[in-house]
Amino acid sequence: MSKNGKVLVAMSGGIDSTVTALMLHDQGYEVVGITMKTWDYASAGASKKETGCCNLDSFNDARMAAVQHGFPHFVLDIREEFGDFVIENFVDEYLAGRTPNPCVLCNTHIKWRALLKRADAMGCDFIATGHYGIVRQHTNGRYTIARGVDETKDQSYVLWGLQQDLLSRTLLPLGPYRKTEIRQKALDYGYPELAKKAESYEICFVPDNDYRGFLKRRVDGLEARVAGGNFVDKHGKILGQHKGYPFYTIGQRKGLEVTFGKPVYVTAIEPETNTVVLGDEEDLDRQQMFVGKVNWMKYDGVTPGMEAMTKIRYKDKGTLSNLYPEGEGVRVEFYEMAKSIAPGQSAVFYEGDEVIGGGIIQRGAQGARNLQ
């Protein structure tokens, strides 16, 4: 029997998850390593270069670390679960004119649930990952995620969807550390190559980072179906033709293949008419937005007008705002204009360094007009 309990650790073969497993092992937990196969690159028609968490070398790296430190390791094939939900949602969102965040869905609906299911089957008390965040229990008994100490690595933004039953059994050992410290720990454990391993930022099933190519391969006849739509200005004046609305995102400036003698940006996408609206940078400003599919963490809801710092993308510093429950979602009113609000992306609400909750952006609005 271990002194701290039994923990199932998601091991991708990368530095963060490997160090997580070894730290917990040293702390007296009974560790079981598990590597989840989420995607088969051959079926994507992508390049042979496999990065991230889904290639054979990574599986072997994770297994080797487990063997060397005397704890068991398993490979779990969740390609069917992953593909049905995450990839179909990814495609559907782009076809609906939105910009999805598949990593959030994967974390909250697939990986954590798959981990908890296997943890229960193996008699594990906890599940653990190599994410940079801190799990806290509030005085009201509810669990929340706080920002990791290393602000350049903090991943609280992508964990907003974790529900209370998941959070209550989650360990995130890396939250109190900086990435430089984790690299040093890898060296101390005797893994110099792992310590130098490059970061992987791609979506795992889009390893070449070309989501447009992925959509074309995934949806038969997509290019022909959406080609020839119009670029228009905010008054509806036709400015030229584009390659199809799914291939553009809100805030995009490069790759438009039209020139106007000044920078122009994608300010709205209208899938019903295959129209992409272009405008100046200030046309991206929004005073408010509407957020749905909300998951509350720190509280079981918010009072009308509650103040929060709202992040609308991973690298966003956040904008001070007021939150107003509206139907099954939240209306967010910003103190200052927020730029490039993209429907389909995540909005995450913070109180200090703790996540109040988050959801999926439905649309943005300039005052009460120009709904996007």
Tab-separated table of C-alpha atoms in Angstrom:
chain	number	residue	atom	x	y	z
A	1	MET	CA	0.000	0.000	0.000
A	2	SER	CA	1.274	3.466	-0.835
A	3	LYS	CA	1.099	6.226	1.715
A	4	ASN	CA	-0.722	8.656	-0.583
A	5	GLY	CA	-2.952	6.384	-2.640
A	6	LYS	CA	-2.995	5.025	-6.163
A	7	VAL	CA	-2.874	7.388	-9.144
A	8	LEU	CA	-3.388	6.835	-12.859
A	9	VAL	CA	-1.034	9.154	-14.760
A	10	ALA	CA	-1.613	10.134	-18.396
A	11	MET	CA	1.823	9.736	-19.994
A	12	SER	CA	2.315	11.085	-23.509
A	13	GLY	CA	6.048	10.376	-23.577
A	14	GLY	CA	6.822	14.089	-23.331
A	15	ILE	CA	8.761	15.842	-20.606
A	16	ASP	CA	5.798	17.204	-18.646
A	17	SER	CA	3.836	13.992	-18.229
A	18	THR	CA	6.961	11.902	-17.616
A	19	VAL	CA	8.197	14.200	-14.860
A	20	THR	CA	4.663	14.228	-13.421
A	21	ALA	CA	4.712	10.436	-13.083
A	22	LEU	CA	8.196	10.363	-11.574
A	23	MET	CA	7.429	13.152	-9.087
A	24	LEU	CA	4.300	11.382	-7.866
A	25	HIS	CA	6.247	8.106	-7.642
A	26	ASP	CA	8.867	9.847	-5.470
A	27	GLN	CA	6.132	11.389	-3.310
A	28	GLY	CA	4.886	7.951	-2.334
A	29	TYR	CA	1.961	7.436	-4.670
A	30	GLU	CA	1.367	4.054	-6.279
A	31	VAL	CA	1.692	5.127	-9.919
A	32	VAL	CA	0.136	3.478	-12.947
A	33	GLY	CA	1.093	5.018	-16.300
A	34	ILE	CA	-1.285	5.090	-19.218
A	35	THR	CA	-0.700	6.395	-22.756
A	36	MET	CA	-3.778	7.210	-24.806
A	37	LYS	CA	-3.750	6.672	-28.545
A	38	THR	CA	-6.168	9.270	-29.859
A	39	TRP	CA	-5.362	9.467	-33.531
A	40	ASP	CA	-4.002	7.408	-36.421
A	41	TYR	CA	-1.896	9.674	-38.619
A	42	ALA	CA	-2.073	7.369	-41.628
A	43	SER	CA	-5.800	7.962	-41.865
A	44	ALA	CA	-5.300	11.728	-42.001
A	45	GLY	CA	-3.308	11.703	-45.200
A	46	ALA	CA	-0.906	14.055	-43.451
A	47	SER	CA	2.878	14.118	-43.499
A	48	LYS	CA	4.854	11.254	-42.006
A	49	LYS	CA	6.253	13.524	-39.336
A	50	GLU	CA	4.410	12.609	-36.173
A	51	THR	CA	4.584	15.047	-33.309
A	52	GLY	CA	2.882	15.379	-29.984
A	53	CYS	CA	1.316	12.492	-28.102
A	54	CYS	CA	0.250	9.992	-30.735
A	55	ASN	CA	3.353	8.390	-32.213
A	56	LEU	CA	5.152	5.135	-31.510
A	57	ASP	CA	8.338	6.770	-30.230
A	58	SER	CA	6.340	8.648	-27.606
A	59	PHE	CA	4.628	5.427	-26.510
A	60	ASN	CA	8.022	3.753	-26.125
A	61	ASP	CA	9.467	6.722	-24.207
A	62	ALA	CA	6.572	6.597	-21.746
A	63	ARG	CA	6.845	2.823	-21.313
A	64	MET	CA	10.613	2.994	-20.814
A	65	ALA	CA	10.305	5.580	-18.030
A	66	ALA	CA	7.728	3.419	-16.269
A	67	VAL	CA	9.830	0.260	-16.552
A	68	GLN	CA	12.968	2.020	-15.293
A	69	HIS	CA	11.158	3.279	-12.215
A	70	GLY	CA	9.247	0.111	-11.464
A	71	PHE	CA	5.621	0.978	-12.097
A	72	PRO	CA	3.188	-0.477	-14.656
A	73	HIS	CA	2.320	1.167	-17.973
A	74	PHE	CA	-0.543	0.560	-20.397
A	75	VAL	CA	-1.544	1.860	-23.828
A	76	LEU	CA	-5.214	2.766	-24.186
A	77	ASP	CA	-6.737	2.999	-27.657
A	78	ILE	CA	-9.431	5.692	-27.618
A	79	ARG	CA	-9.339	6.507	-31.335
A	80	GLU	CA	-12.981	5.610	-31.809
A	81	GLU	CA	-14.170	7.729	-28.874
A	82	PHE	CA	-11.902	10.588	-29.910
A	83	GLY	CA	-12.778	10.542	-33.587
A	84	ASP	CA	-16.523	10.358	-33.161
A	85	PHE	CA	-16.676	13.366	-30.885
A	86	VAL	CA	-13.662	15.617	-31.266
A	87	ILE	CA	-13.032	15.375	-34.992
A	88	GLU	CA	-16.682	15.464	-36.027
A	89	ASN	CA	-17.154	18.545	-33.853
A	90	PHE	CA	-14.029	20.127	-35.375
A	91	VAL	CA	-15.379	19.697	-38.899
A	92	ASP	CA	-18.942	20.678	-37.997
A	93	GLU	CA	-17.821	23.891	-36.316
A	94	TYR	CA	-15.816	25.088	-39.315
A	95	LEU	CA	-18.726	24.245	-41.608
A	96	ALA	CA	-20.927	26.349	-39.315
A	97	GLY	CA	-18.576	29.330	-39.727
A	98	ARG	CA	-17.039	29.010	-36.276
A	99	THR	CA	-13.476	28.420	-35.039
A	100	PRO	CA	-13.321	25.371	-32.738
A	101	ASN	CA	-10.872	24.551	-29.972
A	102	PRO	CA	-10.569	20.746	-30.164
A	103	CYS	CA	-8.024	20.469	-27.338
A	104	VAL	CA	-10.596	21.784	-24.845
A	105	LEU	CA	-13.178	19.235	-25.982
A	106	CYS	CA	-10.634	16.445	-25.941
A	107	ASN	CA	-9.469	17.266	-22.423
A	108	THR	CA	-12.887	17.610	-20.904
A	109	HIS	CA	-15.042	15.117	-22.775
A	110	ILE	CA	-12.601	12.422	-23.833
A	111	LYS	CA	-9.265	12.237	-22.022
A	112	TRP	CA	-10.401	12.996	-18.480
A	113	ARG	CA	-13.508	10.807	-18.766
A	114	ALA	CA	-11.465	7.982	-20.266
A	115	LEU	CA	-8.915	8.355	-17.476
A	116	LEU	CA	-11.525	8.353	-14.727
A	117	LYS	CA	-13.262	5.307	-16.191
A	118	ARG	CA	-9.989	3.348	-16.247
A	119	ALA	CA	-8.961	4.710	-12.839
A	120	ASP	CA	-12.147	3.289	-11.348
A	121	ALA	CA	-11.569	-0.054	-13.073
A	122	MET	CA	-8.008	-0.217	-11.679
A	123	GLY	CA	-8.903	0.951	-8.186
A	124	CYS	CA	-7.045	4.261	-8.521
A	125	ASP	CA	-7.885	7.082	-6.128
A	126	PHE	CA	-6.641	9.857	-8.429
A	127	ILE	CA	-5.853	10.748	-12.021
A	128	ALA	CA	-2.949	13.031	-12.948
A	129	THR	CA	-1.677	14.877	-16.019
A	130	GLY	CA	1.267	17.091	-16.928
A	131	HIS	CA	-0.820	20.253	-17.350
A	132	TYR	CA	0.375	23.489	-15.757
A	133	GLY	CA	-2.426	24.441	-13.395
A	134	ILE	CA	-3.363	24.060	-9.729
A	135	VAL	CA	-6.439	22.280	-8.375
A	136	ARG	CA	-7.947	24.007	-5.338
A	137	GLN	CA	-10.953	23.335	-3.173
A	138	HIS	CA	-12.860	26.504	-2.306
A	139	THR	CA	-14.385	27.165	1.114
A	140	ASN	CA	-17.792	26.374	-0.407
A	141	GLY	CA	-16.593	22.831	-1.079
A	142	ARG	CA	-16.333	23.247	-4.845
A	143	TYR	CA	-13.162	22.584	-6.810
A	144	THR	CA	-11.542	24.963	-9.244
A	145	ILE	CA	-8.424	25.362	-11.361
A	146	ALA	CA	-5.952	28.143	-10.563
A	147	ARG	CA	-3.320	29.473	-12.924
A	148	GLY	CA	0.030	27.726	-12.949
A	149	VAL	CA	2.972	29.617	-11.458
A	150	ASP	CA	4.680	29.826	-14.869
A	151	GLU	CA	2.476	32.309	-16.712
A	152	THR	CA	4.098	31.388	-20.026
A	153	LYS	CA	2.963	27.759	-19.600
A	154	ASP	CA	-0.297	28.166	-17.640
A	155	GLN	CA	-2.978	25.862	-19.095
A	156	SER	CA	-5.944	26.751	-16.914
A	157	TYR	CA	-7.625	28.231	-19.999
A	158	VAL	CA	-7.940	24.821	-21.689
A	159	LEU	CA	-9.231	23.059	-18.559
A	160	TRP	CA	-12.370	25.133	-17.942
A	161	GLY	CA	-14.656	22.262	-18.951
A	162	LEU	CA	-13.623	19.863	-16.183
A	163	GLN	CA	-16.613	19.037	-14.004
A	164	GLN	CA	-16.562	18.679	-10.238
A	165	ASP	CA	-16.343	14.862	-10.154
A	166	LEU	CA	-13.248	15.060	-12.371
A	167	LEU	CA	-11.585	17.937	-10.533
A	168	SER	CA	-12.062	16.343	-7.114
A	169	ARG	CA	-9.828	13.439	-8.172
A	170	THR	CA	-7.314	15.308	-10.341
A	171	LEU	CA	-3.678	15.934	-9.421
A	172	LEU	CA	-1.638	18.524	-11.343
A	173	PRO	CA	1.840	18.354	-9.788
A	174	LEU	CA	3.483	20.767	-12.249
A	175	GLY	CA	1.337	23.794	-11.392
A	176	PRO	CA	3.690	25.185	-8.725
A	177	TYR	CA	6.751	24.928	-11.006
A	178	ARG	CA	8.252	26.804	-13.917
A	179	LYS	CA	9.119	24.972	-17.107
A	180	THR	CA	12.831	25.574	-16.520
A	181	GLU	CA	12.506	23.726	-13.206
A	182	ILE	CA	10.769	20.797	-14.880
A	183	ARG	CA	13.553	20.580	-17.481
A	184	GLN	CA	16.048	20.478	-14.620
A	185	LYS	CA	14.065	17.710	-12.934
A	186	ALA	CA	14.211	15.696	-16.153
A	187	LEU	CA	17.991	16.088	-16.090
A	188	ASP	CA	18.107	15.106	-12.424
A	189	TYR	CA	16.099	11.966	-13.191
A	190	GLY	CA	18.667	11.051	-15.856
A	191	TYR	CA	16.775	12.001	-19.020
A	192	PRO	CA	18.937	14.595	-20.826
A	193	GLU	CA	17.238	13.990	-24.206
A	194	LEU	CA	13.819	14.414	-22.658
A	195	ALA	CA	14.944	17.656	-21.031
A	196	LYS	CA	15.771	19.036	-24.480
A	197	LYS	CA	12.602	17.730	-26.146
A	198	ALA	CA	10.826	20.434	-28.157
A	199	GLU	CA	7.334	21.628	-27.311
A	200	SER	CA	4.436	20.474	-29.470
A	201	TYR	CA	1.737	23.047	-30.144
A	202	GLU	CA	-0.092	21.461	-33.067
A	203	ILE	CA	-3.549	19.943	-32.897
A	204	CYS	CA	-2.680	16.242	-32.671
A	205	PHE	CA	-4.738	15.243	-35.717
A	206	VAL	CA	-3.476	18.210	-37.764
A	207	PRO	CA	0.292	17.658	-37.354
A	208	ASP	CA	1.213	19.902	-40.270
A	209	ASN	CA	-0.886	22.710	-38.733
A	210	ASP	CA	-2.886	22.969	-41.994
A	211	TYR	CA	-6.497	22.738	-40.845
A	212	ARG	CA	-7.710	23.760	-44.309
A	213	GLY	CA	-5.970	20.753	-45.845
A	214	PHE	CA	-7.460	18.534	-43.153
A	215	LEU	CA	-10.977	19.781	-43.913
A	216	LYS	CA	-10.470	19.201	-47.637
A	217	ARG	CA	-9.339	15.633	-47.028
A	218	ARG	CA	-12.083	14.971	-44.519
A	219	VAL	CA	-15.098	16.387	-46.390
A	220	ASP	CA	-15.576	15.072	-49.915
A	221	GLY	CA	-16.112	17.804	-52.475
A	222	LEU	CA	-15.774	20.629	-49.936
A	223	GLU	CA	-13.599	22.863	-52.130
A	224	ALA	CA	-16.004	22.755	-55.064
A	225	ARG	CA	-18.987	23.238	-52.779
A	226	VAL	CA	-17.771	26.437	-51.128
A	227	ALA	CA	-15.591	28.003	-53.837
A	228	GLY	CA	-16.560	31.346	-55.359
A	229	GLY	CA	-18.147	33.033	-52.360
A	230	ASN	CA	-17.859	36.782	-51.945
A	231	PHE	CA	-15.680	38.970	-49.794
A	232	VAL	CA	-17.816	41.972	-48.810
A	233	ASP	CA	-17.322	45.071	-46.687
A	234	LYS	CA	-19.521	45.876	-43.689
A	235	HIS	CA	-22.006	47.609	-46.002
A	236	GLY	CA	-22.342	44.537	-48.217
A	237	LYS	CA	-20.281	45.848	-51.121
A	238	ILE	CA	-18.575	43.002	-52.984
A	239	LEU	CA	-14.778	43.232	-52.768
A	240	GLY	CA	-13.776	40.032	-54.521
A	241	GLN	CA	-14.109	36.270	-54.308
A	242	HIS	CA	-12.705	33.818	-51.768
A	243	LYS	CA	-11.965	30.092	-51.660
A	244	GLY	CA	-14.770	29.157	-49.267
A	245	TYR	CA	-15.941	30.430	-45.884
A	246	PRO	CA	-14.664	27.427	-43.808
A	247	PHE	CA	-11.099	28.369	-44.715
A	248	TYR	CA	-11.172	31.708	-42.848
A	249	THR	CA	-11.237	32.736	-39.193
A	250	ILE	CA	-12.235	35.906	-37.363
A	251	GLY	CA	-9.299	38.316	-37.109
A	252	GLN	CA	-7.404	36.754	-40.026
A	253	ARG	CA	-5.327	39.233	-42.020
A	254	LYS	CA	-2.827	37.126	-43.946
A	255	GLY	CA	-3.640	34.667	-46.684
A	256	LEU	CA	-6.699	36.517	-47.992
A	257	GLU	CA	-5.170	36.716	-51.496
A	258	VAL	CA	-6.762	40.090	-52.155
A	259	THR	CA	-5.055	43.457	-51.832
A	260	PHE	CA	-6.603	46.767	-50.833
A	261	GLY	CA	-3.582	48.968	-50.232
A	262	LYS	CA	-4.111	48.682	-46.486
A	263	PRO	CA	-4.459	45.873	-43.937
A	264	VAL	CA	-7.914	44.280	-43.888
A	265	TYR	CA	-9.252	41.665	-41.499
A	266	VAL	CA	-11.942	39.022	-41.476
A	267	THR	CA	-14.619	40.516	-39.217
A	268	ALA	CA	-17.514	38.104	-39.760
A	269	ILE	CA	-18.298	34.800	-41.469
A	270	GLU	CA	-21.753	34.087	-42.889
A	271	PRO	CA	-21.981	30.401	-43.827
A	272	GLU	CA	-25.579	30.608	-45.065
A	273	THR	CA	-24.502	32.771	-48.007
A	274	ASN	CA	-20.831	31.706	-48.179
A	275	THR	CA	-19.874	35.309	-47.404
A	276	VAL	CA	-16.763	36.566	-45.623
A	277	VAL	CA	-16.921	40.137	-44.293
A	278	LEU	CA	-13.721	42.206	-44.336
A	279	GLY	CA	-12.999	45.415	-42.472
A	280	ASP	CA	-10.495	47.576	-40.648
A	281	GLU	CA	-8.876	46.523	-37.384
A	282	GLU	CA	-11.331	48.600	-35.347
A	283	ASP	CA	-14.189	46.648	-36.946
A	284	LEU	CA	-13.036	43.685	-34.851
A	285	ASP	CA	-13.836	45.523	-31.607
A	286	ARG	CA	-16.741	44.158	-29.587
A	287	GLN	CA	-18.287	45.549	-26.392
A	288	GLN	CA	-20.057	42.338	-25.419
A	289	MET	CA	-20.457	38.682	-26.295
A	290	PHE	CA	-22.680	35.725	-25.566
A	291	VAL	CA	-21.259	32.475	-24.177
A	292	GLY	CA	-23.005	29.102	-24.103
A	293	LYS	CA	-22.305	25.537	-22.938
A	294	VAL	CA	-21.034	27.000	-19.675
A	295	ASN	CA	-19.332	24.909	-16.998
A	296	TRP	CA	-19.090	26.548	-13.576
A	297	MET	CA	-16.157	25.689	-11.338
A	298	LYS	CA	-15.537	27.916	-8.338
A	299	TYR	CA	-19.234	28.697	-7.868
A	300	ASP	CA	-22.340	26.922	-9.095
A	301	GLY	CA	-23.279	30.055	-11.035
A	302	VAL	CA	-22.771	33.815	-10.923
A	303	THR	CA	-24.830	36.729	-9.666
A	304	PRO	CA	-25.855	39.307	-12.312
A	305	GLY	CA	-23.069	41.813	-12.880
A	306	MET	CA	-20.341	39.756	-11.212
A	307	GLU	CA	-16.920	41.108	-12.168
A	308	ALA	CA	-14.443	38.774	-13.838
A	309	MET	CA	-11.354	38.834	-15.993
A	310	THR	CA	-12.381	37.149	-19.238
A	311	LYS	CA	-9.938	35.455	-21.602
A	312	ILE	CA	-11.126	34.823	-25.171
A	313	ARG	CA	-8.070	32.932	-26.424
A	314	TYR	CA	-5.177	30.999	-24.937
A	315	LYS	CA	-2.563	33.771	-25.134
A	316	ASP	CA	-5.044	36.533	-24.263
A	317	LYS	CA	-4.166	38.510	-21.116
A	318	GLY	CA	-7.861	38.930	-20.378
A	319	THR	CA	-10.275	41.855	-20.294
A	320	LEU	CA	-12.167	43.046	-17.219
A	321	SER	CA	-15.877	42.398	-17.630
A	322	ASN	CA	-19.248	41.905	-15.983
A	323	LEU	CA	-21.116	38.611	-16.300
A	324	TYR	CA	-24.888	38.373	-16.651
A	325	PRO	CA	-26.688	35.003	-16.689
A	326	GLU	CA	-28.911	34.894	-19.757
A	327	GLY	CA	-30.942	31.804	-20.604
A	328	GLU	CA	-28.607	28.833	-20.397
A	329	GLY	CA	-25.571	30.999	-21.062
A	330	VAL	CA	-23.857	34.217	-20.054
A	331	ARG	CA	-23.750	37.702	-21.520
A	332	VAL	CA	-20.313	39.240	-21.060
A	333	GLU	CA	-19.987	43.024	-21.063
A	334	PHE	CA	-16.420	44.266	-21.365
A	335	TYR	CA	-15.070	47.375	-19.655
A	336	GLU	CA	-12.938	47.965	-22.749
A	337	MET	CA	-13.411	46.771	-26.299
A	338	ALA	CA	-12.319	43.176	-26.885
A	339	LYS	CA	-10.825	42.353	-30.270
A	340	SER	CA	-11.294	39.388	-32.615
A	341	ILE	CA	-13.982	37.520	-30.694
A	342	ALA	CA	-14.285	34.248	-32.614
A	343	PRO	CA	-17.454	32.147	-32.190
A	344	GLY	CA	-16.497	28.571	-31.349
A	345	GLN	CA	-13.506	29.555	-29.229
A	346	SER	CA	-13.473	29.307	-25.442
A	347	ALA	CA	-14.226	32.142	-23.052
A	348	VAL	CA	-12.843	31.603	-19.553
A	349	PHE	CA	-13.756	33.727	-16.527
A	350	TYR	CA	-11.246	34.367	-13.743
A	351	GLU	CA	-11.473	35.734	-10.223
A	352	GLY	CA	-7.897	36.535	-9.319
A	353	ASP	CA	-5.935	33.489	-10.445
A	354	GLU	CA	-8.858	31.075	-10.115
A	355	VAL	CA	-11.249	29.932	-12.835
A	356	ILE	CA	-14.879	30.777	-12.105
A	357	GLY	CA	-16.003	28.901	-15.186
A	358	GLY	CA	-15.972	28.967	-18.937
A	359	GLY	CA	-17.934	28.220	-22.080
A	360	ILE	CA	-18.061	28.435	-25.860
A	361	ILE	CA	-18.387	31.844	-27.525
A	362	GLN	CA	-21.632	31.988	-29.509
A	363	ARG	CA	-21.358	35.503	-30.913
A	364	GLY	CA	-20.004	38.960	-30.176
A	365	ALA	CA	-21.821	42.284	-30.319
A	366	GLN	CA	-20.874	45.927	-30.640
A	367	GLY	CA	-23.229	47.455	-28.112
A	368	ALA	CA	-26.630	45.966	-29.015
A	369	ARG	CA	-25.982	45.897	-32.772
A	370	ASN	CA	-23.903	44.116	-35.373
A	371	LEU	CA	-24.439	40.638	-33.983
A	372	GLN	CA	-21.841	38.335	-35.393
